[in-house]
């Protein structure tokens, strides 16, 4: 159903809609069932969960989980005292059991699911142990820190028959679901090119987060934080700004590419790594204390299309994904989805015939007109409108993603974003980094399950 929109509503849609001109039809996407009517869950279906990692993202997904019907938090774990205290405040449970030893959570028999929101170098071990303890895992993106990690995590999911959901929330967004519907309908024709970017231009966007004044060797368990990573003396920057270091994260690719790739893999139905990646970029501006680039631009080869992805920490712009087809173009700009048709009406050749003799050209044009008579009035083909879709105000796709996880935990229905899907997008990130750091084209070796090049 297309809702009538006022001019004011239309203006609110911003540049995405405006660029398409007044001809665009605008549809407000329906909120999910959860937002429309939270369902009552019987006590027997309650999901009891714990959080491991209660920092920036861990806090958000804890709240998302508590916002889902029929959930209860029973414990939280973090290595920094301040975050354990914050977990009690954030959960609204001043007496919440908190610990810095995650095994105390895994040893409990009354926990169904664990939210894993720790730096990436810890994802594999925690997901393996959560699965082995008979619990389901929601693991933040990117799923893996290395290619080997990802396959080990798939094995853990399959061996212990657990739900593992990766936390790239675009997979559950109603905007991306609509984009997939349009893609699958054939509206875009043959799609051969895709481009996407996330760009930022401030210290927070570049992960230069302030360090809390009470953070020190006494309030932080540095040894556990390092885990399997190369050892360094106690370092607050490494602890709070871990995204800047290859030991713990993957820089821009693992932090931001993965969101773009999740949306693109979901829309196009691709479930696995790309075939090749060639990345360029540099560390141009944020040169203090990091070993990852602040600009990385990658061309990926997929079986049916070529994808260009960019993340730049030195100039801010809207987040964009664009899909180019022979019959139409789809664009997602922030949370506005717009689709516009290509001109596919027949036209006489208007370029190369100007290298012909005049008579030959005139004959060609006369014949073309005869073959394509001008339709009589009222018989003009009706062109497809441009379409614009927007999520309702305050739409939260993280909440939908978490609710999908909780439903899978309850019903054992496979996750919308399981470890196989998460592995494909994470490997794409590792391929871009491989290409950038080795100055080569990264090739995915499907048989050997490794990156070559
Ligand atoms: N889906 C998204 O939109 C999104 C957004 C931000 C971050 N993330 C992901 O979430 C994860 C966490 O990122 P963040 O920004 O919250 O980091 P953060 O540094 O704010 O928090 C991480 C927390 O994990 C804790 N921790 C580390 N190792 C631990 C261990 N072994 N046991 C218990 N606690 C441990 C640390 O003490 C820290 O408080 C990362 O994988 C990141 O990529 C996802």
Tab-separated table of C-alpha atoms and ligand atoms in Angstrom:
chain	number	residue	atom	x	y	z
A	1	UNK	CA	0.000	0.000	0.000
A	2	UNK	CA	1.300	3.426	-0.837
A	3	UNK	CA	0.475	6.002	1.763
A	4	UNK	CA	-0.322	9.534	0.614
A	5	UNK	CA	2.450	11.816	1.755
A	6	UNK	CA	2.385	15.511	2.257
A	7	UNK	CA	5.063	17.776	0.827
A	8	UNK	CA	6.454	18.096	4.348
A	9	UNK	CA	6.737	14.317	4.728
A	10	UNK	CA	8.445	14.185	1.378
A	11	UNK	CA	10.959	16.842	2.327
A	12	UNK	CA	11.741	14.929	5.518
A	13	UNK	CA	12.914	12.028	3.393
A	14	UNK	CA	15.911	14.092	2.494
A	15	UNK	CA	18.318	13.960	-0.358
A	16	UNK	CA	17.605	10.363	-1.404
A	17	UNK	CA	14.036	11.170	-2.336
A	18	UNK	CA	14.687	14.682	-3.536
A	19	UNK	CA	17.316	13.464	-5.991
A	20	UNK	CA	14.651	11.412	-7.714
A	21	UNK	CA	12.414	14.417	-8.234
A	22	UNK	CA	8.738	14.865	-7.585
A	23	UNK	CA	7.816	11.809	-9.676
A	24	UNK	CA	8.947	9.434	-6.936
A	25	UNK	CA	6.305	7.532	-5.029
A	26	UNK	CA	7.052	7.251	-1.340
A	27	UNK	CA	6.177	4.285	0.837
A	28	UNK	CA	6.643	4.106	4.573
A	29	UNK	CA	7.744	0.587	5.376
A	30	UNK	CA	5.642	-1.259	7.896
A	31	UNK	CA	7.246	-1.741	11.281
A	32	UNK	CA	7.977	-5.326	12.177
A	33	UNK	CA	5.556	-7.355	14.224
A	34	UNK	CA	7.720	-6.663	17.260
A	35	UNK	CA	7.440	-2.910	17.027
A	36	UNK	CA	3.815	-3.029	15.916
A	37	UNK	CA	2.586	-5.332	18.665
A	38	UNK	CA	5.038	-6.809	21.148
A	39	UNK	CA	3.825	-10.331	21.791
A	40	UNK	CA	3.321	-11.833	25.206
A	41	UNK	CA	5.695	-14.722	25.869
A	42	UNK	CA	4.634	-17.418	28.360
A	43	UNK	CA	7.080	-17.860	31.288
A	44	UNK	CA	8.085	-21.300	29.956
A	45	UNK	CA	9.441	-19.592	26.813
A	46	UNK	CA	11.505	-16.991	28.623
A	47	UNK	CA	15.074	-16.676	27.378
A	48	UNK	CA	17.574	-16.256	30.223
A	49	UNK	CA	20.703	-14.621	28.890
A	50	UNK	CA	24.096	-13.301	30.003
A	51	UNK	CA	26.392	-10.690	28.462
A	52	UNK	CA	30.128	-11.154	27.984
A	53	UNK	CA	31.627	-7.767	27.150
A	54	UNK	CA	29.587	-4.828	28.425
A	55	UNK	CA	31.429	-1.985	26.691
A	56	UNK	CA	30.089	0.234	23.922
A	57	UNK	CA	28.292	-2.360	21.826
A	58	UNK	CA	27.696	-4.800	24.658
A	59	UNK	CA	25.631	-2.100	26.377
A	60	UNK	CA	23.541	-1.494	23.263
A	61	UNK	CA	22.777	-5.127	22.613
A	62	UNK	CA	22.041	-5.769	26.279
A	63	UNK	CA	19.349	-3.100	26.039
A	64	UNK	CA	18.128	-4.523	22.726
A	65	UNK	CA	17.866	-7.972	24.306
A	66	UNK	CA	15.956	-6.556	27.272
A	67	UNK	CA	13.661	-4.781	24.790
A	68	UNK	CA	12.641	-8.117	23.256
A	69	UNK	CA	9.583	-9.812	24.715
A	70	UNK	CA	10.209	-12.680	27.132
A	71	UNK	CA	13.870	-12.154	28.009
A	72	UNK	CA	15.727	-11.857	31.281
A	73	UNK	CA	19.349	-10.999	31.992
A	74	UNK	CA	20.929	-13.106	34.711
A	75	UNK	CA	24.650	-12.283	34.628
A	76	UNK	CA	27.285	-10.100	32.977
A	77	UNK	CA	31.023	-10.347	32.543
A	78	UNK	CA	33.651	-7.732	31.730
A	79	UNK	CA	37.340	-7.183	32.397
A	80	UNK	CA	37.042	-3.543	33.513
A	81	UNK	CA	35.469	-2.737	36.896
A	82	UNK	CA	33.697	0.350	35.562
A	83	UNK	CA	31.918	-1.692	32.937
A	84	UNK	CA	30.753	-4.312	35.389
A	85	UNK	CA	29.199	-1.528	37.483
A	86	UNK	CA	27.706	-0.004	34.334
A	87	UNK	CA	26.225	-3.395	33.424
A	88	UNK	CA	24.229	-3.336	36.661
A	89	UNK	CA	22.964	0.183	35.908
A	90	UNK	CA	22.322	-0.528	32.244
A	91	UNK	CA	20.362	-3.701	32.989
A	92	UNK	CA	18.258	-1.969	35.626
A	93	UNK	CA	19.286	-4.738	38.048
A	94	UNK	CA	21.496	-3.317	40.826
A	95	UNK	CA	22.057	-6.863	42.110
A	96	UNK	CA	22.917	-8.417	38.765
A	97	UNK	CA	25.638	-11.051	39.145
A	98	UNK	CA	28.778	-9.646	37.533
A	99	UNK	CA	32.145	-11.285	37.103
A	100	UNK	CA	35.394	-10.897	35.225
A	101	UNK	CA	35.678	-14.659	34.688
A	102	UNK	CA	33.512	-15.685	31.772
A	103	UNK	CA	33.703	-19.359	32.755
A	104	UNK	CA	31.537	-18.617	35.777
A	105	UNK	CA	28.810	-17.726	33.314
A	106	UNK	CA	29.400	-20.748	31.120
A	107	UNK	CA	29.322	-23.084	34.146
A	108	UNK	CA	25.789	-22.010	35.031
A	109	UNK	CA	23.060	-24.358	33.891
A	110	UNK	CA	20.230	-21.813	34.017
A	111	UNK	CA	21.419	-19.665	31.089
A	112	UNK	CA	20.048	-20.229	27.568
A	113	UNK	CA	22.018	-17.689	25.567
A	114	UNK	CA	25.113	-15.519	25.771
A	115	UNK	CA	25.722	-12.177	24.062
A	116	UNK	CA	29.393	-11.932	23.052
A	117	UNK	CA	30.483	-8.298	22.561
A	118	UNK	CA	34.233	-8.384	23.117
A	119	UNK	CA	37.052	-7.323	20.777
A	120	UNK	CA	37.326	-9.509	17.689
A	121	UNK	CA	40.392	-11.523	18.743
A	122	UNK	CA	38.267	-13.081	21.508
A	123	UNK	CA	35.230	-14.028	19.355
A	124	UNK	CA	36.355	-17.507	18.359
A	125	UNK	CA	37.293	-18.765	21.794
A	126	UNK	CA	34.155	-17.434	23.425
A	127	UNK	CA	31.798	-18.764	20.735
A	128	UNK	CA	33.513	-22.168	20.895
A	129	UNK	CA	33.166	-22.277	24.661
A	130	UNK	CA	29.611	-20.934	24.709
A	131	UNK	CA	28.554	-23.623	22.215
A	132	UNK	CA	30.428	-26.359	24.126
A	133	UNK	CA	28.617	-25.325	27.304
A	134	UNK	CA	25.272	-25.999	25.574
A	135	UNK	CA	24.253	-22.358	25.197
A	136	UNK	CA	23.400	-20.289	22.140
A	137	UNK	CA	25.602	-17.373	21.110
A	138	UNK	CA	24.938	-13.936	19.663
A	139	UNK	CA	28.415	-12.907	18.502
A	140	UNK	CA	29.166	-9.377	17.446
A	141	UNK	CA	30.509	-8.636	13.972
A	142	UNK	CA	32.893	-9.235	12.342
A	143	UNK	CA	32.493	-12.878	13.247
A	144	UNK	CA	36.167	-13.786	13.028
A	145	UNK	CA	39.581	-12.261	13.515
A	146	UNK	CA	41.240	-14.723	11.105
A	147	UNK	CA	40.069	-17.078	8.367
A	148	UNK	CA	40.850	-20.086	10.579
A	149	UNK	CA	38.770	-18.651	13.422
A	150	UNK	CA	35.692	-18.511	11.223
A	151	UNK	CA	35.783	-22.155	10.180
A	152	UNK	CA	36.406	-23.240	13.791
A	153	UNK	CA	33.323	-21.268	14.839
A	154	UNK	CA	31.167	-22.920	12.167
A	155	UNK	CA	32.414	-26.282	13.422
A	156	UNK	CA	31.503	-25.396	17.007
A	157	UNK	CA	27.999	-24.306	15.933
A	158	UNK	CA	27.443	-27.512	13.978
A	159	UNK	CA	29.076	-29.941	16.418
A	160	UNK	CA	27.090	-28.695	19.413
A	161	UNK	CA	23.966	-27.908	17.364
A	162	UNK	CA	23.699	-24.419	18.781
A	163	UNK	CA	22.205	-21.219	17.425
A	164	UNK	CA	25.036	-18.843	16.530
A	165	UNK	CA	23.902	-15.479	15.270
A	166	UNK	CA	26.347	-12.879	14.057
A	167	UNK	CA	25.599	-9.291	15.046
A	168	UNK	CA	25.448	-7.434	11.737
A	169	UNK	CA	22.024	-5.950	12.200
A	170	UNK	CA	21.416	-4.950	8.568
A	171	UNK	CA	20.525	-8.595	8.023
A	172	UNK	CA	17.291	-7.995	9.967
A	173	UNK	CA	16.482	-4.486	8.739
A	174	UNK	CA	13.130	-3.880	7.053
A	175	UNK	CA	14.889	-1.474	4.670
A	176	UNK	CA	17.271	-4.200	3.482
A	177	UNK	CA	14.427	-6.741	3.347
A	178	UNK	CA	12.577	-4.399	0.947
A	179	UNK	CA	15.758	-3.943	-1.084
A	180	UNK	CA	16.108	-7.720	-1.336
A	181	UNK	CA	12.488	-8.052	-2.441
A	182	UNK	CA	13.106	-5.504	-5.211
A	183	UNK	CA	16.362	-7.198	-6.235
A	184	UNK	CA	14.698	-10.624	-6.355
A	185	UNK	CA	11.751	-9.266	-8.375
A	186	UNK	CA	14.027	-8.561	-11.329
A	187	UNK	CA	13.135	-4.854	-11.319
A	188	UNK	CA	16.815	-3.942	-11.615
A	189	UNK	CA	17.431	-6.231	-14.600
A	190	UNK	CA	20.909	-7.729	-14.783
A	191	UNK	CA	23.041	-6.384	-11.945
A	192	UNK	CA	26.731	-6.128	-12.713
A	193	UNK	CA	27.987	-3.361	-10.421
A	194	UNK	CA	27.621	-2.432	-6.753
A	195	UNK	CA	29.271	0.304	-4.712
A	196	UNK	CA	29.118	1.174	-1.032
A	197	UNK	CA	30.842	3.351	1.528
A	198	UNK	CA	30.906	4.590	5.100
A	199	UNK	CA	32.958	7.739	5.667
A	200	UNK	CA	33.660	9.678	8.866
A	201	UNK	CA	35.623	12.768	9.841
A	202	UNK	CA	36.070	13.050	13.598
A	203	UNK	CA	38.052	11.585	16.447
A	204	UNK	CA	35.244	9.359	17.687
A	205	UNK	CA	34.690	8.053	14.154
A	206	UNK	CA	38.424	7.307	14.020
A	207	UNK	CA	38.123	5.372	17.357
A	208	UNK	CA	40.150	7.880	19.382
A	209	UNK	CA	37.839	7.329	22.346
A	210	UNK	CA	38.476	9.128	25.642
A	211	UNK	CA	39.867	6.893	28.378
A	212	UNK	CA	37.895	6.826	31.658
A	213	UNK	CA	39.872	8.451	34.502
A	214	UNK	CA	39.599	5.426	36.817
A	215	UNK	CA	41.057	3.003	34.266
A	216	UNK	CA	44.344	1.478	35.454
A	217	UNK	CA	46.123	-1.807	36.031
A	218	UNK	CA	44.039	-2.460	39.140
A	219	UNK	CA	40.659	-1.862	37.511
A	220	UNK	CA	41.427	-3.732	34.259
A	221	UNK	CA	42.375	-7.391	33.753
A	222	UNK	CA	45.018	-6.760	31.070
A	223	UNK	CA	46.333	-10.327	30.905
A	224	UNK	CA	42.930	-11.765	30.067
A	225	UNK	CA	42.252	-8.984	27.569
A	226	UNK	CA	45.354	-9.920	25.581
A	227	UNK	CA	44.235	-13.555	25.341
A	228	UNK	CA	45.875	-15.201	22.345
A	229	UNK	CA	47.116	-11.857	20.943
A	230	UNK	CA	50.825	-10.940	20.954
A	231	UNK	CA	51.835	-9.724	24.443
A	232	UNK	CA	52.384	-6.034	25.220
A	233	UNK	CA	52.936	-4.141	28.464
A	234	UNK	CA	49.775	-2.684	30.006
A	235	UNK	CA	48.408	-0.114	27.562
A	236	UNK	CA	45.169	1.819	28.039
A	237	UNK	CA	45.041	2.833	24.384
A	238	UNK	CA	45.198	-0.749	23.283
A	239	UNK	CA	42.450	-1.653	25.733
A	240	UNK	CA	39.992	1.140	24.895
A	241	UNK	CA	40.972	1.832	21.271
A	242	UNK	CA	41.620	-1.773	20.264
A	243	UNK	CA	40.143	-1.189	16.767
A	244	UNK	CA	43.352	0.689	15.897
A	245	UNK	CA	45.515	-2.436	16.260
A	246	UNK	CA	45.689	-5.524	14.105
A	247	UNK	CA	46.317	-7.639	17.202
A	248	UNK	CA	42.680	-7.261	18.274
A	249	UNK	CA	40.642	-6.026	15.295
A	250	UNK	CA	40.791	-5.611	11.529
A	251	UNK	CA	40.664	-1.824	11.323
A	252	UNK	CA	38.104	-0.311	8.972
A	253	UNK	CA	37.220	-3.534	7.197
A	254	UNK	CA	36.161	-5.482	10.288
A	255	UNK	CA	34.603	-2.442	11.867
A	256	UNK	CA	32.671	-0.950	8.946
A	257	UNK	CA	33.047	-2.871	5.667
A	258	UNK	CA	31.327	-5.792	7.325
A	259	UNK	CA	28.077	-3.829	7.697
A	260	UNK	CA	28.116	-2.869	4.017
A	261	UNK	CA	29.011	-6.415	2.978
A	262	UNK	CA	26.253	-7.893	5.134
A	263	UNK	CA	23.666	-5.718	3.417
A	264	UNK	CA	25.022	-6.524	-0.043
A	265	UNK	CA	25.362	-10.282	0.543
A	266	UNK	CA	21.832	-10.364	1.962
A	267	UNK	CA	20.258	-8.385	-0.891
A	268	UNK	CA	22.077	-10.273	-3.649
A	269	UNK	CA	21.738	-13.690	-1.990
A	270	UNK	CA	25.487	-14.273	-1.870
A	271	UNK	CA	26.528	-16.558	0.998
A	272	UNK	CA	30.295	-16.983	1.083
A	273	UNK	CA	33.485	-15.060	0.413
A	274	UNK	CA	34.033	-13.068	-2.788
A	275	UNK	CA	36.383	-14.468	-5.412
A	276	UNK	CA	39.057	-11.744	-5.396
A	277	UNK	CA	39.863	-8.473	-3.635
A	278	UNK	CA	42.249	-5.670	-4.534
A	279	UNK	CA	42.632	-2.931	-1.924
A	280	UNK	CA	44.445	0.389	-1.861
A	281	UNK	CA	44.566	3.098	0.760
A	282	UNK	CA	46.841	4.459	3.426
A	283	UNK	CA	47.346	5.802	6.908
A	284	UNK	CA	47.253	9.472	6.020
A	285	UNK	CA	46.018	11.427	9.005
A	286	UNK	CA	45.437	9.494	12.237
A	287	UNK	CA	49.082	8.495	12.310
A	288	UNK	CA	49.577	8.303	16.082
A	289	UNK	CA	49.261	4.936	17.720
A	290	UNK	CA	47.664	2.710	15.134
A	291	UNK	CA	48.778	0.107	12.647
A	292	UNK	CA	45.719	0.094	10.365
A	293	UNK	CA	44.876	2.452	7.474
A	294	UNK	CA	42.494	5.401	7.821
A	295	UNK	CA	41.379	4.996	4.199
A	296	UNK	CA	40.838	1.675	2.488
A	297	UNK	CA	39.226	1.263	-0.912
A	298	UNK	CA	38.621	-2.223	-2.287
A	299	UNK	CA	37.412	-3.731	-5.540
A	300	UNK	CA	35.840	-7.143	-5.022
A	301	UNK	CA	35.008	-9.687	-7.689
A	302	UNK	CA	31.859	-11.755	-7.145
A	303	UNK	CA	30.529	-14.370	-9.570
A	304	UNK	CA	27.929	-12.048	-11.108
A	305	UNK	CA	29.035	-8.521	-10.235
A	306	UNK	CA	31.939	-6.299	-9.258
A	307	UNK	CA	31.768	-4.388	-5.983
A	308	UNK	CA	33.659	-1.278	-4.890
A	309	UNK	CA	33.761	-0.573	-1.125
A	310	UNK	CA	35.376	2.387	0.626
A	311	UNK	CA	35.850	3.563	4.188
A	312	UNK	CA	37.509	6.926	4.744
A	313	UNK	CA	38.130	8.477	8.153
A	314	UNK	CA	39.060	11.838	6.612
A	315	UNK	CA	35.809	13.135	5.107
A	316	UNK	CA	32.246	12.584	6.268
A	317	UNK	CA	29.345	11.670	3.988
A	318	UNK	CA	26.132	9.684	4.132
A	319	UNK	CA	26.362	5.887	4.240
A	320	UNK	CA	25.515	4.624	0.782
A	321	UNK	CA	24.956	1.311	-0.963
A	322	UNK	CA	24.140	1.458	-4.701
A	323	UNK	CA	23.217	-1.425	-6.933
A	324	UNK	CA	23.335	-0.867	-10.673
A	325	UNK	CA	21.215	-2.993	-12.995
A	326	UNK	CA	20.410	-2.867	-16.693
A	327	UNK	CA	16.811	-1.830	-15.900
A	328	UNK	CA	17.178	0.165	-12.700
A	329	UNK	CA	19.311	1.561	-9.905
A	330	UNK	CA	18.765	0.878	-6.219
A	331	UNK	CA	20.239	3.158	-3.602
A	332	UNK	CA	20.188	2.962	0.177
A	333	UNK	CA	21.329	6.231	1.702
A	334	UNK	CA	21.316	6.057	5.466
A	335	UNK	CA	17.831	4.588	6.020
A	336	UNK	CA	16.154	5.774	2.817
A	337	UNK	CA	15.833	3.248	-0.004
A	338	UNK	CA	15.174	4.586	-3.481
A	339	UNK	CA	14.806	2.796	-6.768
A	340	UNK	CA	14.776	4.445	-10.163
A	341	UNK	CA	14.282	2.883	-13.590
A	342	UNK	CA	16.744	3.090	-16.448
A	343	UNK	CA	15.402	4.261	-19.785
A	344	UNK	CA	14.756	0.953	-21.530
A	345	UNK	CA	12.457	2.317	-24.281
A	346	UNK	CA	13.718	1.687	-27.836
A	347	UNK	CA	15.592	4.615	-29.378
A	348	UNK	CA	17.199	4.952	-32.797
A	349	UNK	CA	20.977	4.882	-32.774
A	350	UNK	CA	22.046	8.468	-32.205
A	351	UNK	CA	25.835	8.306	-32.142
A	352	UNK	CA	27.659	5.985	-34.498
A	353	UNK	CA	25.399	6.794	-37.491
A	354	UNK	CA	27.016	10.228	-37.637
A	355	UNK	CA	30.020	8.462	-39.114
A	356	UNK	CA	27.789	7.319	-41.989
A	357	UNK	CA	27.024	8.894	-45.358
A	358	UNK	CA	23.993	11.155	-45.155
A	359	UNK	CA	21.761	9.008	-47.342
A	360	UNK	CA	22.570	5.790	-45.448
A	361	UNK	CA	21.823	7.553	-42.178
A	362	UNK	CA	18.549	9.023	-43.476
A	363	UNK	CA	17.471	5.579	-44.745
A	364	UNK	CA	18.322	4.012	-41.401
A	365	UNK	CA	16.300	6.613	-39.478
A	366	UNK	CA	13.344	6.329	-41.854
A	367	UNK	CA	13.363	2.554	-41.458
A	368	UNK	CA	13.642	2.856	-37.690
A	369	UNK	CA	10.597	5.162	-37.568
A	370	UNK	CA	8.678	2.708	-39.737
A	371	UNK	CA	9.624	-0.185	-37.414
A	372	UNK	CA	8.760	1.825	-34.296
A	373	UNK	CA	5.608	3.847	-35.081
A	374	UNK	CA	4.809	6.648	-32.644
A	375	UNK	CA	2.039	5.325	-30.360
A	376	UNK	CA	-1.323	6.987	-30.869
A	377	UNK	CA	-2.487	9.311	-28.080
A	378	UNK	CA	-3.359	7.330	-24.959
A	379	UNK	CA	-1.174	4.393	-26.015
A	380	UNK	CA	2.143	5.655	-24.691
A	381	UNK	CA	3.875	2.987	-22.606
A	382	UNK	CA	3.530	3.835	-18.936
A	383	UNK	CA	7.009	4.177	-17.469
A	384	UNK	CA	7.796	2.741	-14.044
A	385	UNK	CA	7.822	5.313	-11.289
A	386	UNK	CA	10.804	5.915	-9.108
A	387	UNK	CA	10.091	4.512	-5.675
A	388	UNK	CA	11.230	5.634	-2.262
A	389	UNK	CA	10.899	3.575	0.900
A	390	UNK	CA	11.584	4.702	4.406
A	391	UNK	CA	11.555	2.984	7.769
A	392	UNK	CA	9.314	4.491	10.438
A	393	UNK	CA	10.941	7.176	12.605
A	394	UNK	CA	12.966	5.689	15.468
A	395	UNK	CA	13.149	2.337	13.708
A	396	UNK	CA	15.831	0.198	15.386
A	397	UNK	CA	17.135	-2.681	13.298
A	398	UNK	CA	19.357	-3.858	16.155
A	399	UNK	CA	16.182	-4.601	18.084
A	400	UNK	CA	14.780	-6.609	15.167
A	401	UNK	CA	18.067	-8.476	14.832
A	402	UNK	CA	18.145	-9.335	18.512
A	403	UNK	CA	14.500	-10.372	18.474
A	404	UNK	CA	15.252	-12.700	15.567
A	405	UNK	CA	17.995	-14.250	17.691
A	406	UNK	CA	15.710	-14.671	20.699
A	407	UNK	CA	13.068	-16.300	18.470
A	408	UNK	CA	15.685	-18.730	17.150
A	409	UNK	CA	16.762	-19.572	20.695
A	410	UNK	CA	13.134	-20.275	21.617
A	411	UNK	CA	12.024	-22.138	18.511
A	412	UNK	CA	15.372	-23.639	17.303
A	413	UNK	CA	14.596	-22.081	13.919
A	414	UNK	CA	17.975	-21.458	12.190
A	415	UNK	CA	19.345	-17.977	12.733
A	416	UNK	CA	18.815	-15.334	10.065
A	417	UNK	CA	22.572	-14.692	10.167
A	418	UNK	CA	24.337	-17.872	11.170
A	419	UNK	CA	28.066	-18.547	11.355
A	420	UNK	CA	28.229	-19.566	7.681
A	421	UNK	CA	26.845	-16.207	6.559
A	422	UNK	CA	29.003	-14.329	9.063
A	423	UNK	CA	32.072	-16.210	7.904
A	424	UNK	CA	31.580	-15.077	4.286
A	425	UNK	CA	31.417	-11.378	5.157
A	426	UNK	CA	34.301	-11.640	7.636
A	427	UNK	CA	36.518	-13.371	5.072
A	428	UNK	CA	35.760	-10.547	2.627
A	429	UNK	CA	37.182	-8.172	5.280
A	430	UNK	CA	40.265	-10.365	5.761
A	431	UNK	CA	40.766	-10.450	1.982
A	432	UNK	CA	40.754	-6.647	1.741
A	433	UNK	CA	43.302	-6.441	4.562
A	434	UNK	CA	45.415	-9.176	3.001
A	435	UNK	CA	45.469	-7.271	-0.267
A	436	UNK	CA	46.254	-3.947	1.442
A	437	UNK	CA	49.012	-5.197	3.728
A	438	UNK	CA	50.645	-7.561	1.208
A	439	UNK	CA	50.201	-5.163	-1.730
A	440	UNK	CA	48.697	-7.931	-3.828
A	441	UNK	CA	45.385	-9.204	-5.152
A	442	UNK	CA	43.813	-11.528	-2.572
A	443	UNK	CA	42.263	-14.641	-4.117
A	444	UNK	CA	39.836	-16.864	-2.240
A	445	UNK	CA	40.873	-20.523	-2.462
A	446	UNK	CA	37.603	-22.338	-1.821
A	447	UNK	CA	39.133	-25.820	-1.785
A	448	UNK	CA	41.947	-24.859	0.570
A	449	UNK	CA	39.725	-22.530	2.650
A	450	UNK	CA	42.395	-19.887	2.643
A	451	UNK	CA	43.417	-16.593	1.064
A	452	UNK	CA	46.073	-16.866	-1.636
A	453	UNK	CA	48.055	-14.107	-3.291
B	1	LIG	N1	26.994	-4.365	15.387
B	1	LIG	C1	27.470	-3.140	15.554
B	1	LIG	O1	26.918	-2.144	15.065
B	1	LIG	C2	28.690	-2.943	16.405
B	1	LIG	C3	29.020	-1.657	16.868
B	1	LIG	C4	30.154	-1.518	17.662
B	1	LIG	C5	30.927	-2.633	17.962
B	1	LIG	N2	30.605	-3.855	17.482
B	1	LIG	C6	31.416	-5.041	17.802
B	1	LIG	O2	31.202	-5.346	19.182
B	1	LIG	C7	32.372	-5.905	19.744
B	1	LIG	C8	32.760	-5.087	20.977
B	1	LIG	O3	33.031	-3.755	20.589
B	1	LIG	P1	32.871	-2.546	21.612
B	1	LIG	O4	32.831	-1.309	20.836
B	1	LIG	O5	31.747	-2.816	22.524
B	1	LIG	O6	34.259	-2.646	22.400
B	1	LIG	P2	34.568	-2.086	23.851
B	1	LIG	O7	36.035	-1.980	23.962
B	1	LIG	O8	33.726	-0.891	24.152
B	1	LIG	O9	34.047	-3.249	24.816
B	1	LIG	C9	34.619	-4.515	24.805
B	1	LIG	C10	34.564	-5.057	26.222
B	1	LIG	O10	34.931	-6.427	26.173
B	1	LIG	C11	35.575	-6.721	27.387
B	1	LIG	N3	36.360	-7.935	27.209
B	1	LIG	C12	37.418	-8.137	26.400
B	1	LIG	N4	37.833	-9.411	26.484
B	1	LIG	C13	37.022	-10.021	27.374
B	1	LIG	C14	36.961	-11.315	27.917
B	1	LIG	N5	37.817	-12.264	27.548
B	1	LIG	N6	36.022	-11.606	28.842
B	1	LIG	C15	35.145	-10.643	29.250
B	1	LIG	N7	35.142	-9.383	28.781
B	1	LIG	C16	36.085	-9.084	27.842
B	1	LIG	C17	36.409	-5.503	27.701
B	1	LIG	O11	36.653	-5.428	29.071
B	1	LIG	C18	35.541	-4.363	27.160
B	1	LIG	O12	34.849	-3.701	28.186
B	1	LIG	C19	33.420	-5.889	18.643
B	1	LIG	O13	33.463	-7.142	18.020
B	1	LIG	C20	32.912	-4.836	17.677
B	1	LIG	O14	33.342	-5.053	16.355
B	1	LIG	C21	29.495	-4.014	16.716
